PDB file of N, CA and C in Angstrom:
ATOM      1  N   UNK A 182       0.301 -18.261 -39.254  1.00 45.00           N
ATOM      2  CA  UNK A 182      -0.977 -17.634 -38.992  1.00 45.00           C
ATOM      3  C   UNK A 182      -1.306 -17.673 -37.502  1.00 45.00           C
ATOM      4  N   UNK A 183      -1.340 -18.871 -37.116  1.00 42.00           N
ATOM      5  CA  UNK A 183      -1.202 -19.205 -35.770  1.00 42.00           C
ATOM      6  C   UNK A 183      -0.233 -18.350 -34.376  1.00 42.00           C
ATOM      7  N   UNK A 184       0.655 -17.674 -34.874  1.00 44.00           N
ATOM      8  CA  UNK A 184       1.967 -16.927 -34.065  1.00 44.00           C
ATOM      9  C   UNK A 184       1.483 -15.372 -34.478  1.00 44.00           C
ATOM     10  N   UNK A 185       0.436 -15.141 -35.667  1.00 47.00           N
ATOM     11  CA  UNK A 185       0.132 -13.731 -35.908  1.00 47.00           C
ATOM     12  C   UNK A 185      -0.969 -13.411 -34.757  1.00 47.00           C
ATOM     13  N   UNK A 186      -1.773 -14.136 -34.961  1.00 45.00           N
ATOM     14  CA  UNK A 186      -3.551 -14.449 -33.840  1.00 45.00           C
ATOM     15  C   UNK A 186      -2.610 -13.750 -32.624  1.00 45.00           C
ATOM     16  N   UNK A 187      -2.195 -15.058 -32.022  1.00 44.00           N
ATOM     17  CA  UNK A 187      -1.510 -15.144 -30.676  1.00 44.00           C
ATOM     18  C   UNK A 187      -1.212 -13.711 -30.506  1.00 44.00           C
ATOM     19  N   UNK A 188       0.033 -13.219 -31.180  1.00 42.00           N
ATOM     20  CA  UNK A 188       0.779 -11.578 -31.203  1.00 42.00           C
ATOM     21  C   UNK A 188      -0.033 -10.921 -31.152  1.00 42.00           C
ATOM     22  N   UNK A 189      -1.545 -10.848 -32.018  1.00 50.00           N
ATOM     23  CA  UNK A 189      -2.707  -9.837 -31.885  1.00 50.00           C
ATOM     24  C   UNK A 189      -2.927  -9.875 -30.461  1.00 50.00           C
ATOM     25  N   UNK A 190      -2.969 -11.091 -29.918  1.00 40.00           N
ATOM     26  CA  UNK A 190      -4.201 -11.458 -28.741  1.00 40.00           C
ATOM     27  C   UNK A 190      -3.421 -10.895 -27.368  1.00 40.00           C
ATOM     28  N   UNK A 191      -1.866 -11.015 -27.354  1.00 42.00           N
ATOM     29  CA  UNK A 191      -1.011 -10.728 -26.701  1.00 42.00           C
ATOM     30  C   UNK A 191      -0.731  -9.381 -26.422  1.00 42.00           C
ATOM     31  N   UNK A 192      -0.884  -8.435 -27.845  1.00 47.00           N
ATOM     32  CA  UNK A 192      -0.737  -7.091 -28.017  1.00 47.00           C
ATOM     33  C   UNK A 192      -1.223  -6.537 -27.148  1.00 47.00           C
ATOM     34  N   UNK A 193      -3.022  -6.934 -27.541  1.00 46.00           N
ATOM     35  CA  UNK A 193      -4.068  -6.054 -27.444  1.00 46.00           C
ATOM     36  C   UNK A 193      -4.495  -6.132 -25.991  1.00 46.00           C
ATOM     37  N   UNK A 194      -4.285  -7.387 -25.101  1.00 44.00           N
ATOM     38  CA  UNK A 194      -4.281  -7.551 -23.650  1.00 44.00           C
ATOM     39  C   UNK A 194      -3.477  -6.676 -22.929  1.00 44.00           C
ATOM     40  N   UNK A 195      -2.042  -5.905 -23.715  1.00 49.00           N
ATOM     41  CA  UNK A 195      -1.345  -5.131 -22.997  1.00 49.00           C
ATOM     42  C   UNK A 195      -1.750  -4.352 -23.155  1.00 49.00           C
ATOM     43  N   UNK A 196      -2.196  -3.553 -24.285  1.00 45.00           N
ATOM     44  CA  UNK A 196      -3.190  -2.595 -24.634  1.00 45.00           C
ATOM     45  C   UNK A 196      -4.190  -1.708 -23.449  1.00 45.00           C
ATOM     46  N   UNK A 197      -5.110  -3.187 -23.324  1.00 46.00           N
ATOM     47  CA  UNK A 197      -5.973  -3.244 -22.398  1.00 46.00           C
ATOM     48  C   UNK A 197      -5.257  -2.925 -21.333  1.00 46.00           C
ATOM     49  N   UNK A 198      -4.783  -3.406 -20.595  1.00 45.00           N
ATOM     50  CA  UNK A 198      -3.888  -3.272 -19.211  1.00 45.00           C
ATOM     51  C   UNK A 198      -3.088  -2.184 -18.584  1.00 45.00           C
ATOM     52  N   UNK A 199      -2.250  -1.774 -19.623  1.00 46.00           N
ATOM     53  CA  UNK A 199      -1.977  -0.548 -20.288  1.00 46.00           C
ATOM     54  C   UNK A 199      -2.911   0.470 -19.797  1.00 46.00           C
ATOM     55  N   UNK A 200      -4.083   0.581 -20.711  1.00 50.00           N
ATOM     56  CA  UNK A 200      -4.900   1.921 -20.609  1.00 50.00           C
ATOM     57  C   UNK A 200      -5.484   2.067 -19.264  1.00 50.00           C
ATOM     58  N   UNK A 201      -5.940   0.916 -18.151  1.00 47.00           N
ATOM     59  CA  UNK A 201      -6.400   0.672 -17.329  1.00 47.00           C
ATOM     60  C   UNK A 201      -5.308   0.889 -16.160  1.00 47.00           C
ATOM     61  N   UNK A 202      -4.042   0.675 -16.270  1.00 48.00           N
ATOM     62  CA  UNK A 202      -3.059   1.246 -15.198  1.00 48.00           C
ATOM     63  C   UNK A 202      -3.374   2.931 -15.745  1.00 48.00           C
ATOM     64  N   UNK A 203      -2.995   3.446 -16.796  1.00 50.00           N
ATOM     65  CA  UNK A 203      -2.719   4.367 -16.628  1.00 50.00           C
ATOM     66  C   UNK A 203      -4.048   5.366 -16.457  1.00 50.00           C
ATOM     67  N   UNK A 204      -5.223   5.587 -16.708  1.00 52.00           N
ATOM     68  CA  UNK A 204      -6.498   5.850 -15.975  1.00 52.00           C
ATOM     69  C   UNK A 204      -6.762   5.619 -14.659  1.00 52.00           C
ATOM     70  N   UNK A 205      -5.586   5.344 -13.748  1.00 60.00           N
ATOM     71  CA  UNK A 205      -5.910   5.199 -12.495  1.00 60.00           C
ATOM     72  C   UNK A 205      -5.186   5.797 -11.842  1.00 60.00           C
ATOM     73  N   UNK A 206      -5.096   7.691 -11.798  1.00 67.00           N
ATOM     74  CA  UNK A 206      -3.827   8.232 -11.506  1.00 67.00           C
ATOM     75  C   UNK A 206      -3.708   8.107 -10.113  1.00 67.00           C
ATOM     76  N   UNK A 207      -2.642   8.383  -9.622  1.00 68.00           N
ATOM     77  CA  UNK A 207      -2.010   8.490  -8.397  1.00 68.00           C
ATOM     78  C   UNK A 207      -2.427   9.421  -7.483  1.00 68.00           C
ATOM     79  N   UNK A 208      -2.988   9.424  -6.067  1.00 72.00           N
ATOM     80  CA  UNK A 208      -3.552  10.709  -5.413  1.00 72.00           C
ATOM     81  C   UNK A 208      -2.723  12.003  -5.499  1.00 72.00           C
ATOM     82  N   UNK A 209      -3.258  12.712  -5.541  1.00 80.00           N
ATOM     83  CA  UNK A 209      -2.318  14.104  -5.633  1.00 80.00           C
ATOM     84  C   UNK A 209      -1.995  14.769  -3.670  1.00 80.00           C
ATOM     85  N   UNK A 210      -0.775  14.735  -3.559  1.00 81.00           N
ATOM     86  CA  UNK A 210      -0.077  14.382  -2.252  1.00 81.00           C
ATOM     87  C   UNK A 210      -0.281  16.078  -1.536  1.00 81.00           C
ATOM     88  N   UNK A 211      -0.553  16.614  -0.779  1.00 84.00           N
ATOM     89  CA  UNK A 211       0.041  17.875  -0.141  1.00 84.00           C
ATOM     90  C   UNK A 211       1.086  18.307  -0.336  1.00 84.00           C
ATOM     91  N   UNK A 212       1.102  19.721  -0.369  1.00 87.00           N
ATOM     92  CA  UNK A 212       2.462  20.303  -0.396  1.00 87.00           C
ATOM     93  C   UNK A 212       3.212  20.124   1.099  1.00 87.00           C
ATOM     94  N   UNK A 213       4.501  19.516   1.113  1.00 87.00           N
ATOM     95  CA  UNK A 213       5.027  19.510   2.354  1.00 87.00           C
ATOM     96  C   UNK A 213       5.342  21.207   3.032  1.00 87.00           C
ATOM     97  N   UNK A 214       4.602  20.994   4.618  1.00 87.00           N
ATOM     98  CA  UNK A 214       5.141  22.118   5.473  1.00 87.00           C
ATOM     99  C   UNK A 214       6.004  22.926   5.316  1.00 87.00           C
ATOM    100  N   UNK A 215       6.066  24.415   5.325  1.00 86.00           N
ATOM    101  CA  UNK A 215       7.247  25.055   5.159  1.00 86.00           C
ATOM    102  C   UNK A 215       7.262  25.833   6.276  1.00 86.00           C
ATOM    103  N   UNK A 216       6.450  26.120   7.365  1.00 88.00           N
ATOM    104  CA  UNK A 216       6.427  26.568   8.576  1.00 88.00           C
ATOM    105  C   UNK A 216       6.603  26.480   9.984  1.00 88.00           C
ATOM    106  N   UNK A 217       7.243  25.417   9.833  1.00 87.00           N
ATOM    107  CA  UNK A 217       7.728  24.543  10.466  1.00 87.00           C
ATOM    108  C   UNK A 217       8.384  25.339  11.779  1.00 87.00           C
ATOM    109  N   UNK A 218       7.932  25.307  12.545  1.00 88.00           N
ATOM    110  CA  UNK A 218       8.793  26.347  14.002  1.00 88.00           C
ATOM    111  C   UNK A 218      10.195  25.179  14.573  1.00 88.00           C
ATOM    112  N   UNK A 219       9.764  24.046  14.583  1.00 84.00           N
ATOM    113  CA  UNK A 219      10.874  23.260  14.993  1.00 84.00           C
ATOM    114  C   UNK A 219      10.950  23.042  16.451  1.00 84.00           C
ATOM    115  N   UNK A 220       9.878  23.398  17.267  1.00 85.00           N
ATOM    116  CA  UNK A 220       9.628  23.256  18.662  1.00 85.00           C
ATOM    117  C   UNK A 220       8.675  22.408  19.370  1.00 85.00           C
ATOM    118  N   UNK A 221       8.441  21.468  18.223  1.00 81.00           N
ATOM    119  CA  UNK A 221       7.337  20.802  18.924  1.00 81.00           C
ATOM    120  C   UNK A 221       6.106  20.816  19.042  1.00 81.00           C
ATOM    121  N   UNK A 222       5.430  21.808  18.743  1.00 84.00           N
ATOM    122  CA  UNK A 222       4.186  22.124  19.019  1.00 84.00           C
ATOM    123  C   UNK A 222       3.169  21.012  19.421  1.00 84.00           C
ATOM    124  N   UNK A 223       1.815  21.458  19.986  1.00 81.00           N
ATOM    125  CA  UNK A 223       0.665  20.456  19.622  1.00 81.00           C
ATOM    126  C   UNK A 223       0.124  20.825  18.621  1.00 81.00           C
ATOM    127  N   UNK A 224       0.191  21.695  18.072  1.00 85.00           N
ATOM    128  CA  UNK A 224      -0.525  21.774  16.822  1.00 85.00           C
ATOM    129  C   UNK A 224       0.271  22.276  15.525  1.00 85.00           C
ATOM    130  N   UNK A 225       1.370  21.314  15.548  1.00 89.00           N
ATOM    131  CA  UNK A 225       2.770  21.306  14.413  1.00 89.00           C
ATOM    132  C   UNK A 225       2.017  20.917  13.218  1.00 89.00           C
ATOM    133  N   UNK A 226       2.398  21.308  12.443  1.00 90.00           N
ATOM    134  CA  UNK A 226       2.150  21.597  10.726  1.00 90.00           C
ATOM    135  C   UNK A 226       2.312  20.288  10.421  1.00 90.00           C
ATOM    136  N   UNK A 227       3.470  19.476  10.579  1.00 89.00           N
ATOM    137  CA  UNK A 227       4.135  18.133  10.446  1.00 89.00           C
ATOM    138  C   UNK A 227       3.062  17.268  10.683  1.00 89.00           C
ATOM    139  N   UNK A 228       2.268  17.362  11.440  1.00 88.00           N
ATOM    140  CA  UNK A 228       1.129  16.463  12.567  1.00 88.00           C
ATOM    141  C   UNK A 228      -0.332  16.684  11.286  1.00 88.00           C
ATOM    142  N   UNK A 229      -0.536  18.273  10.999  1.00 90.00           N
ATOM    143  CA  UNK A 229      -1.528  17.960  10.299  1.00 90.00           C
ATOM    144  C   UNK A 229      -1.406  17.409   8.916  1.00 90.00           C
ATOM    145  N   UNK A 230       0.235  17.325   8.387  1.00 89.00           N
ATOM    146  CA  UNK A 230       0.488  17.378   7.077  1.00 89.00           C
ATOM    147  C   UNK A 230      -0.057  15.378   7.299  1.00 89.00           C
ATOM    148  N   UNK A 231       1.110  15.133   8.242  1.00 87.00           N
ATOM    149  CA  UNK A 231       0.570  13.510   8.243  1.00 87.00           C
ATOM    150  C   UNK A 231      -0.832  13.096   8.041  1.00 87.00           C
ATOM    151  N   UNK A 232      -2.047  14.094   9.258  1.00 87.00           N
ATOM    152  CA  UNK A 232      -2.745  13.455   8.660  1.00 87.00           C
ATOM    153  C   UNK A 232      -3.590  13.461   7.804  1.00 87.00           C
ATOM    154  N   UNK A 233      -3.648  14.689   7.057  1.00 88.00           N
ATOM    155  CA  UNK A 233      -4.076  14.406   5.450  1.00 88.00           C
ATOM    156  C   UNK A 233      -3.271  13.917   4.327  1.00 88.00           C
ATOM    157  N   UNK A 234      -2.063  12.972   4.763  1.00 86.00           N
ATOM    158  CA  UNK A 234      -1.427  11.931   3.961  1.00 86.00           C
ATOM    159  C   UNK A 234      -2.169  10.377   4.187  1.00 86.00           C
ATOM    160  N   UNK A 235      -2.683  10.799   5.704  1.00 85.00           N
ATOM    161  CA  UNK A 235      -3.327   9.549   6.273  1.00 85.00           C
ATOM    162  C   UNK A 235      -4.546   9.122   5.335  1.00 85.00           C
ATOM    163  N   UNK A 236      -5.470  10.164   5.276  1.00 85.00           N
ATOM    164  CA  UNK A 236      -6.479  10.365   4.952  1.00 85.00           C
ATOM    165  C   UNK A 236      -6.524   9.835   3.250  1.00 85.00           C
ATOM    166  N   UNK A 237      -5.395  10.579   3.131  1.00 83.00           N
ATOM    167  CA  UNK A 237      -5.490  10.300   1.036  1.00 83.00           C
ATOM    168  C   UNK A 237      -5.304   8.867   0.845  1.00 83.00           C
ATOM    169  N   UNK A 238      -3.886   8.341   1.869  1.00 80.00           N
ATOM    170  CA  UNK A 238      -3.709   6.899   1.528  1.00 80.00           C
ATOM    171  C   UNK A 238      -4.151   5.946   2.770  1.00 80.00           C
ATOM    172  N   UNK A 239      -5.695   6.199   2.577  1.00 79.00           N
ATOM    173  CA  UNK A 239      -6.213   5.380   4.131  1.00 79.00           C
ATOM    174  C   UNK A 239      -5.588   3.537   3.511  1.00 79.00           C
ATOM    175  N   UNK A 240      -5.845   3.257   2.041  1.00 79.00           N
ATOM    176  CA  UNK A 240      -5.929   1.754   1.992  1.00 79.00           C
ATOM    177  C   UNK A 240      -4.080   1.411   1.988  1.00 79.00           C
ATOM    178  N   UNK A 241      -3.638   2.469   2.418  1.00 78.00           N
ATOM    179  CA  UNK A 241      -2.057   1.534   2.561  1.00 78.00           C
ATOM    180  C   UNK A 241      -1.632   1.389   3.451  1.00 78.00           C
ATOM    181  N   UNK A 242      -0.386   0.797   3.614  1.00 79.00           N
ATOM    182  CA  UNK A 242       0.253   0.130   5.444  1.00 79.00           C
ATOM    183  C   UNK A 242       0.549   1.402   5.715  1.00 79.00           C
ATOM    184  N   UNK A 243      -0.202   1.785   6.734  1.00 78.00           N
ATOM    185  CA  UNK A 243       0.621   2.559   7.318  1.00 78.00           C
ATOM    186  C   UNK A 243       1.895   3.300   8.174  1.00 78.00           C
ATOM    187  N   UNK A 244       2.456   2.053   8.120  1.00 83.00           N
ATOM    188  CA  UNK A 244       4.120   2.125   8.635  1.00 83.00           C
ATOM    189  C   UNK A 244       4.855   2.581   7.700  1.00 83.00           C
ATOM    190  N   UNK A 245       4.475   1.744   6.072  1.00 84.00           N
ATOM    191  CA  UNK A 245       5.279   2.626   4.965  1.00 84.00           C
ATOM    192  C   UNK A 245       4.652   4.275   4.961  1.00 84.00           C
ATOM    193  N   UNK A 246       3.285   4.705   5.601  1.00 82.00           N
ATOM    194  CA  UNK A 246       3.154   5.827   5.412  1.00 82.00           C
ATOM    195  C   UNK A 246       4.037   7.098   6.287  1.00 82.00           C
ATOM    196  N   UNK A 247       3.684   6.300   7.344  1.00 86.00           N
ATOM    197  CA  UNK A 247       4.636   6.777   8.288  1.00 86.00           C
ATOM    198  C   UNK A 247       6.344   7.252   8.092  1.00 86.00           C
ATOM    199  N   UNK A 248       6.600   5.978   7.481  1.00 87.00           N
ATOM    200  CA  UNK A 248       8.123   6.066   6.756  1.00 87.00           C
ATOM    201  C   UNK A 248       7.937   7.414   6.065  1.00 87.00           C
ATOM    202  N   UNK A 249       7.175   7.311   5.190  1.00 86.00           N
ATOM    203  CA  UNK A 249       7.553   8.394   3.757  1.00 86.00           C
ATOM    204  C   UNK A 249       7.120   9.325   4.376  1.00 86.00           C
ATOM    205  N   UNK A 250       6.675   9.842   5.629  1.00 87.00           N
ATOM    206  CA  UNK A 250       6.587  11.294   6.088  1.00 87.00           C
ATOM    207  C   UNK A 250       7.487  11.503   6.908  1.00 87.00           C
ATOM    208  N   UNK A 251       8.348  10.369   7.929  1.00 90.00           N
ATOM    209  CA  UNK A 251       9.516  10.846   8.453  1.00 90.00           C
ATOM    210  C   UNK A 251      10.973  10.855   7.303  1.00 90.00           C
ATOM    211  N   UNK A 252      10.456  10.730   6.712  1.00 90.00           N
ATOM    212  CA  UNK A 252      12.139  10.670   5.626  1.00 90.00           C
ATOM    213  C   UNK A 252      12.054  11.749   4.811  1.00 90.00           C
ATOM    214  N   UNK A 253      10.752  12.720   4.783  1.00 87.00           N
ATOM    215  CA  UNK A 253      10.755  14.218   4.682  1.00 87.00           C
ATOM    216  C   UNK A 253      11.571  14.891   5.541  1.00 87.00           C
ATOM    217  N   UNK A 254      11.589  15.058   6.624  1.00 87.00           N
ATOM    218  CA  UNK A 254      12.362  16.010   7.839  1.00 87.00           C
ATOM    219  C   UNK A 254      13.670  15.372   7.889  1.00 87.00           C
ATOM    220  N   UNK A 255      14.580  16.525   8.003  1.00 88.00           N
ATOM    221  CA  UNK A 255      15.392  16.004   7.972  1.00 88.00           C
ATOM    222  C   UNK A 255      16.567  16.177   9.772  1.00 88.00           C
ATOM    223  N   UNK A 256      15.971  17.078  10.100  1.00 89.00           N
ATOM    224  CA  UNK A 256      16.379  16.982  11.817  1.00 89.00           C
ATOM    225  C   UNK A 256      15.861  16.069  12.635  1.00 89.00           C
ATOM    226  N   UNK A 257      17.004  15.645  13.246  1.00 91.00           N
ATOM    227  CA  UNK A 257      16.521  14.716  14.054  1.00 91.00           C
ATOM    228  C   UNK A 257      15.589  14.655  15.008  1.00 91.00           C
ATOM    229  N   UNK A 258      15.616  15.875  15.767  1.00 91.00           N
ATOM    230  CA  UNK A 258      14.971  16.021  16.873  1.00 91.00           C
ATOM    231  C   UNK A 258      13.893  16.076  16.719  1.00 91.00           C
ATOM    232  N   UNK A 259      13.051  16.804  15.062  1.00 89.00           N
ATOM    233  CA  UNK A 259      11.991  16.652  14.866  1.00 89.00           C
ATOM    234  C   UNK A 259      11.128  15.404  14.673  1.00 89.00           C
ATOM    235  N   UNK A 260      12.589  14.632  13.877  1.00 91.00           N
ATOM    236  CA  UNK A 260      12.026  13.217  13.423  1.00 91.00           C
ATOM    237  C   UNK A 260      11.617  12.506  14.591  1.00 91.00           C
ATOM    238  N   UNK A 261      12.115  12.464  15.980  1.00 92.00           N
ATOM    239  CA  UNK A 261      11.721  11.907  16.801  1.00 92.00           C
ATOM    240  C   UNK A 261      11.013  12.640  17.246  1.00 92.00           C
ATOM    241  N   UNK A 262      10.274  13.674  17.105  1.00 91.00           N
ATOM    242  CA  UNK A 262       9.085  14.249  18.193  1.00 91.00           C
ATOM    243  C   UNK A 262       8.001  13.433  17.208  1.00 91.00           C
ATOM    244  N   UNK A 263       7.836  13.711  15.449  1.00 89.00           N
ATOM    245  CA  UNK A 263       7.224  13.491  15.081  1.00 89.00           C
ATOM    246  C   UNK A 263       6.887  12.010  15.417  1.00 89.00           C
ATOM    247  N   UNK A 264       7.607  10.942  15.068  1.00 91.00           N
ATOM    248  CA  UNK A 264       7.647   9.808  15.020  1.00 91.00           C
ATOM    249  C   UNK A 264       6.876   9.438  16.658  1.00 91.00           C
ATOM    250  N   UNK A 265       7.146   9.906  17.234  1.00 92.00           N
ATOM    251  CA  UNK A 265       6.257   9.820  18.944  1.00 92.00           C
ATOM    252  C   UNK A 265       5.089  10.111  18.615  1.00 92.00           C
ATOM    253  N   UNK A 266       4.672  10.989  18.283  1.00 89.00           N
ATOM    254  CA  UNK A 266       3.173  11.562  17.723  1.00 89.00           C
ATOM    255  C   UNK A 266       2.749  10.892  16.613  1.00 89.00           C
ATOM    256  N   UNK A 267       3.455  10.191  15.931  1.00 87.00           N
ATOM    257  CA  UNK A 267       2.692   9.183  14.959  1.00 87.00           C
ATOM    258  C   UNK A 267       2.166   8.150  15.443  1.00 87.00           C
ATOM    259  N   UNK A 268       3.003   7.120  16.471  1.00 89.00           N
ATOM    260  CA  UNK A 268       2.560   6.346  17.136  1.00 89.00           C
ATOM    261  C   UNK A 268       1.745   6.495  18.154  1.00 89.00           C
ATOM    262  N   UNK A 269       1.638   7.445  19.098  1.00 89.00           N
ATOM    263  CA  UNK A 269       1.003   7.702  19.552  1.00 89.00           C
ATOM    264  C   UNK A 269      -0.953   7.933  19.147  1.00 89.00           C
ATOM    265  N   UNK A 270      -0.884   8.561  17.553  1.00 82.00           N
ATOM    266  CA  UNK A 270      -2.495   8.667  17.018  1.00 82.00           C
ATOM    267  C   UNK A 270      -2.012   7.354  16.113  1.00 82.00           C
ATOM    268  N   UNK A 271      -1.552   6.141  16.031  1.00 79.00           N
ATOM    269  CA  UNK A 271      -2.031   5.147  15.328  1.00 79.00           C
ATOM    270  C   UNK A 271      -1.344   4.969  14.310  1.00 79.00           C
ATOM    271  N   UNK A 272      -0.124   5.606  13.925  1.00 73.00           N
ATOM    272  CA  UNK A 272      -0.052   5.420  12.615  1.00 73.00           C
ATOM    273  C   UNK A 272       1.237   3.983  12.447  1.00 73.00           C
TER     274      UNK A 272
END
């Protein structure tokens, strides 16, 4: 009787936990840039895409944010313009 309780009590906490992860969906991300000129710009698509990634995930590190927007591009040259311009506004 004692090992049935418990199993209820055990269940129903995952239950709980359960419904409460999953009611807490995930931000819905931007569509990544497709206009991309590849020259650098000051006012590159890449730059604004970051920062309304910034914006959605203000409460996370932003170095992992940073990461997951340079491991989108896949040229180098961009990755390093971008990556200058990230650090540069803070990220």
């Amino acid at each position: 009787m004692f090992l049935i309780s418990r199993w209820r009590l055990v269940n129903s906490c995952r239950v709980i936990c359960l419904r409460r992860v999953c009611s807490q969906q995930p931000p819905e991300l931007p569509e990544e840039p497709t206009t991309c000129c590849m020259s650098g710009c000051a006012n590159c698509v890449w730059i604004d895409y970051a920062d309304k990634i910034r914006s959605i995930l203000a409460n996370s590190d932003s170095k992992q944010v940073s990461q997951m927007i340079l491991d989108k591009i896949k040229d180098p040259n961009m990755k390093a313009f971008l990556s200058m311009e990230l650090k540069s506004k803070g990220f």
